[in-house]
Short mmCIF file of C-alpha atoms and ligand atoms in Angstrom, two decimals:
data_model
loop_
_atom_site.label_atom_id
_atom_site.label_comp_id
_atom_site.label_asym_id
_atom_site.label_seq_id
_atom_site.Cartn_x
_atom_site.Cartn_y
_atom_site.Cartn_z
CA UNK A 1 -30.70 -11.96 15.74
CA UNK A 2 -31.87 -11.53 12.16
CA UNK A 3 -33.83 -14.29 10.47
CA UNK A 4 -31.75 -16.69 8.42
CA UNK A 5 -32.67 -17.17 4.79
CA UNK A 6 -30.07 -19.75 3.76
CA UNK A 7 -28.05 -22.69 5.04
CA UNK A 8 -24.90 -22.28 7.17
CA UNK A 9 -22.52 -22.57 4.18
CA UNK A 10 -24.16 -19.63 2.42
CA UNK A 11 -24.45 -17.64 5.67
CA UNK A 12 -20.74 -18.17 6.22
CA UNK A 13 -19.97 -17.00 2.69
CA UNK A 14 -21.98 -13.83 3.33
CA UNK A 15 -20.30 -13.22 6.69
CA UNK A 16 -16.83 -13.56 5.17
CA UNK A 17 -17.64 -11.38 2.16
CA UNK A 18 -18.94 -8.69 4.55
CA UNK A 19 -15.39 -8.40 5.93
CA UNK A 20 -13.97 -7.42 2.53
CA UNK A 21 -13.21 -3.66 2.40
CA UNK A 22 -15.92 -1.85 0.49
CA UNK A 23 -18.54 -4.54 1.12
CA UNK A 24 -21.01 -4.13 3.98
CA UNK A 25 -23.54 -6.82 5.00
CA UNK A 26 -25.97 -5.69 2.29
CA UNK A 27 -23.49 -5.76 -0.60
CA UNK A 28 -22.06 -9.02 0.79
CA UNK A 29 -25.49 -10.63 0.43
CA UNK A 30 -25.79 -9.33 -3.13
CA UNK A 31 -22.28 -10.54 -3.98
CA UNK A 32 -22.92 -13.96 -2.42
CA UNK A 33 -26.16 -14.39 -4.36
CA UNK A 34 -24.45 -13.34 -7.58
CA UNK A 35 -21.64 -15.83 -6.98
CA UNK A 36 -24.08 -18.63 -6.18
CA UNK A 37 -26.11 -17.95 -9.32
CA UNK A 38 -22.93 -17.96 -11.41
CA UNK A 39 -21.57 -21.08 -9.76
CA UNK A 40 -19.68 -22.48 -12.73
CA UNK A 41 -18.59 -19.22 -14.38
CA UNK A 42 -17.59 -17.31 -11.24
CA UNK A 43 -17.84 -19.10 -7.88
CA UNK A 44 -15.76 -22.14 -8.86
CA UNK A 45 -12.95 -20.18 -10.62
CA UNK A 46 -12.91 -17.69 -7.73
CA UNK A 47 -12.60 -20.49 -5.18
CA UNK A 48 -9.70 -22.04 -7.08
CA UNK A 49 -7.98 -18.64 -7.57
CA UNK A 50 -8.30 -18.03 -3.85
CA UNK A 51 -6.96 -21.49 -3.03
CA UNK A 52 -3.96 -20.85 -5.25
CA UNK A 53 -3.38 -17.42 -3.70
CA UNK A 54 -3.47 -18.92 -0.19
CA UNK A 55 -0.82 -21.40 -1.25
CA UNK A 56 1.49 -19.07 -3.18
CA UNK A 57 1.27 -15.55 -1.73
CA UNK A 58 4.21 -14.47 0.39
CA UNK A 59 5.78 -11.29 1.69
CA UNK A 60 9.02 -10.23 -0.02
CA UNK A 61 11.79 -10.49 2.58
CA UNK A 62 13.67 -7.67 0.83
CA UNK A 63 11.02 -4.96 0.34
CA UNK A 64 7.84 -6.08 2.17
CA UNK A 65 5.75 -6.27 -1.03
CA UNK A 66 3.33 -9.18 -1.48
CA UNK A 67 3.83 -11.49 -4.42
CA UNK A 68 4.01 -15.16 -5.29
CA UNK A 69 7.80 -15.10 -5.29
CA UNK A 70 10.35 -14.03 -2.67
CA UNK A 71 12.20 -11.80 -3.61
CA UNK A 72 9.26 -10.26 -5.45
CA UNK A 73 8.98 -9.47 -9.16
CA UNK A 74 9.86 -5.81 -8.58
CA UNK A 75 13.02 -6.58 -6.59
CA UNK A 76 14.25 -9.03 -9.24
CA UNK A 77 13.37 -6.85 -12.27
CA UNK A 78 16.76 -5.91 -13.82
CA UNK A 79 15.20 -3.05 -15.83
CA UNK A 80 14.38 -1.10 -12.67
CA UNK A 81 16.57 1.76 -11.51
CA UNK A 82 18.49 0.20 -8.62
CA UNK A 83 19.56 3.60 -7.28
CA UNK A 84 16.09 4.82 -6.26
CA UNK A 85 13.80 3.40 -3.57
CA UNK A 86 10.25 4.65 -3.08
CA UNK A 87 9.13 4.13 0.53
CA UNK A 88 5.39 3.49 1.02
CA UNK A 89 3.21 2.61 3.99
CA UNK A 90 1.25 -0.18 2.38
CA UNK A 91 1.18 -2.45 -0.68
CA UNK A 92 -1.93 -0.56 -1.87
CA UNK A 93 0.23 2.58 -2.14
CA UNK A 94 2.81 0.65 -4.16
CA UNK A 95 0.09 -0.51 -6.55
CA UNK A 96 -1.29 3.05 -6.82
CA UNK A 97 2.17 4.47 -7.65
CA UNK A 98 2.84 1.72 -10.17
CA UNK A 99 -0.42 2.60 -11.93
CA UNK A 100 0.45 6.29 -11.93
CA UNK A 101 4.14 6.83 -12.42
CA UNK A 102 6.68 6.52 -15.14
CA UNK A 103 9.32 6.12 -12.45
CA UNK A 104 10.88 2.70 -12.81
CA UNK A 105 12.26 2.42 -9.30
CA UNK A 106 12.41 -0.09 -6.46
CA UNK A 107 10.10 0.05 -3.46
CA UNK A 108 10.10 -0.48 0.27
CA UNK A 109 6.82 -1.26 2.07
CA UNK A 110 6.90 -0.15 5.72
CA UNK A 111 3.79 -2.04 6.79
CA UNK A 112 2.24 1.01 8.46
CA UNK A 113 3.36 4.18 10.22
CA UNK A 114 4.89 4.95 13.58
CA UNK A 115 2.13 5.33 16.12
CA UNK A 116 3.33 5.09 19.74
CA UNK A 117 -0.21 5.29 21.12
CA UNK A 118 -1.12 2.12 19.20
CA UNK A 119 2.11 0.44 20.23
CA UNK A 120 3.65 0.70 16.75
CA UNK A 121 7.34 1.57 17.03
CA UNK A 122 10.22 1.17 14.56
CA UNK A 123 10.49 -2.56 15.31
CA UNK A 124 6.91 -3.20 14.22
CA UNK A 125 7.69 -1.75 10.78
CA UNK A 126 10.32 -2.79 8.21
CA UNK A 127 12.60 0.15 9.04
CA UNK A 128 15.60 -2.02 9.95
CA UNK A 129 15.39 -3.75 6.54
CA UNK A 130 15.23 -0.35 4.81
CA UNK A 131 18.31 0.90 6.65
CA UNK A 132 20.14 -2.33 5.69
CA UNK A 133 19.23 -1.81 2.02
CA UNK A 134 20.56 1.76 2.10
CA UNK A 135 23.68 0.70 3.99
CA UNK A 136 24.48 -1.72 1.14
CA UNK A 137 25.47 1.41 -0.78
CA UNK A 138 23.82 1.20 -4.21
CA UNK A 139 20.89 3.51 -3.47
CA UNK A 140 21.30 7.22 -4.24
CA UNK A 141 17.77 8.52 -3.59
CA UNK A 142 15.01 7.55 -1.16
CA UNK A 143 11.58 8.97 -2.00
CA UNK A 144 9.29 9.05 1.04
CA UNK A 145 5.85 8.47 -0.48
CA UNK A 146 3.99 8.28 2.84
CA UNK A 147 0.53 9.67 3.52
CA UNK A 148 0.12 13.36 4.33
CA UNK A 149 -1.18 12.46 7.80
CA UNK A 150 0.39 13.27 11.17
CA UNK A 151 1.59 9.65 11.52
CA UNK A 152 2.90 9.62 7.94
CA UNK A 153 4.87 12.81 8.46
CA UNK A 154 6.21 11.65 11.86
CA UNK A 155 7.41 8.47 10.17
CA UNK A 156 9.01 10.51 7.36
CA UNK A 157 10.95 12.61 9.88
CA UNK A 158 12.10 9.52 11.76
CA UNK A 159 13.28 7.87 8.53
CA UNK A 160 15.11 11.03 7.44
CA UNK A 161 17.05 10.96 10.74
CA UNK A 162 17.82 7.25 10.38
CA UNK A 163 19.11 7.68 6.82
CA UNK A 164 21.11 10.87 7.42
CA UNK A 165 24.43 9.08 8.00
CA UNK A 166 24.38 7.33 4.61
CA UNK A 167 24.53 10.47 2.47
CA UNK A 168 21.56 9.48 0.29
CA UNK A 169 19.22 12.09 -1.13
CA UNK A 170 15.95 11.87 0.83
CA UNK A 171 12.96 13.44 -0.92
CA UNK A 172 9.22 13.46 -0.26
CA UNK A 173 6.13 13.85 -2.42
CA UNK A 174 4.91 17.40 -3.01
CA UNK A 175 1.88 18.47 -0.99
CA UNK A 176 -0.62 20.72 -2.70
CA UNK A 177 -3.24 21.34 -5.35
CA UNK A 178 -4.58 18.11 -6.89
CA UNK A 179 -4.63 17.87 -10.70
CA UNK A 180 -7.95 19.32 -11.86
CA UNK A 181 -8.52 20.85 -8.42
CA UNK A 182 -10.07 24.26 -7.81
CA UNK A 183 -8.39 26.46 -5.21
CA UNK A 184 -11.70 27.60 -3.80
CA UNK A 185 -12.52 24.03 -2.66
CA UNK A 186 -9.21 23.25 -0.94
CA UNK A 187 -8.82 23.27 2.83
CA UNK A 188 -6.43 25.81 4.37
CA UNK A 189 -3.81 23.20 5.25
CA UNK A 190 -3.56 21.98 1.64
CA UNK A 191 -3.45 25.53 0.27
CA UNK A 192 -0.73 26.52 2.75
CA UNK A 193 1.30 23.42 1.83
CA UNK A 194 0.86 24.18 -1.89
CA UNK A 195 2.11 27.73 -1.42
CA UNK A 196 5.07 26.54 0.60
CA UNK A 197 6.12 23.95 -2.01
CA UNK A 198 5.57 26.28 -5.00
CA UNK A 199 7.88 25.67 -7.95
CA UNK A 200 9.27 27.85 -10.76
CA UNK A 201 6.86 27.96 -13.71
ZN1 LIG B 301 10.54 -7.14 -3.12
#
């Protein structure tokens, strides 16, 4: 066991911070020390923001997004196009798309991808809720914005089958050359996908 340099409260803070994505034990120690030094300006407001988040954060029962209201702000936003749903694996993907797109649509967060080997079937995801939303009849297009991984694509195929009977347009994100990307650096799979989904100039 490594030698302790601080009391149990500080050790606990370091251990918890080390579990945050992007922070290993070393950066957790640096972060903890920074927080402790800035007790009034940072540690106290952070603690109260976290306390408030613990109390108020909930999962939207309609779309699976996290917010402080249920239904979430996106679901209740009347300015959003109610005829388009973008399906994502995780809330982080929703946030990424919101930062990037001009598309003012609704979302559906699956909570992962189908992965039979890990025991994740349709019932472990929010697929039933998605089908119910489509069955309600207002949605015209479902955009499958899942990852370009084997699990993501398996999930996309499964969803396409599930949604076939409703007559909605099911689309997926294009796979191919990233903006600013050089062809020479792309792997064969990406290049092949880019060629296959070529568009008229
Ligand atoms: Zn929602």
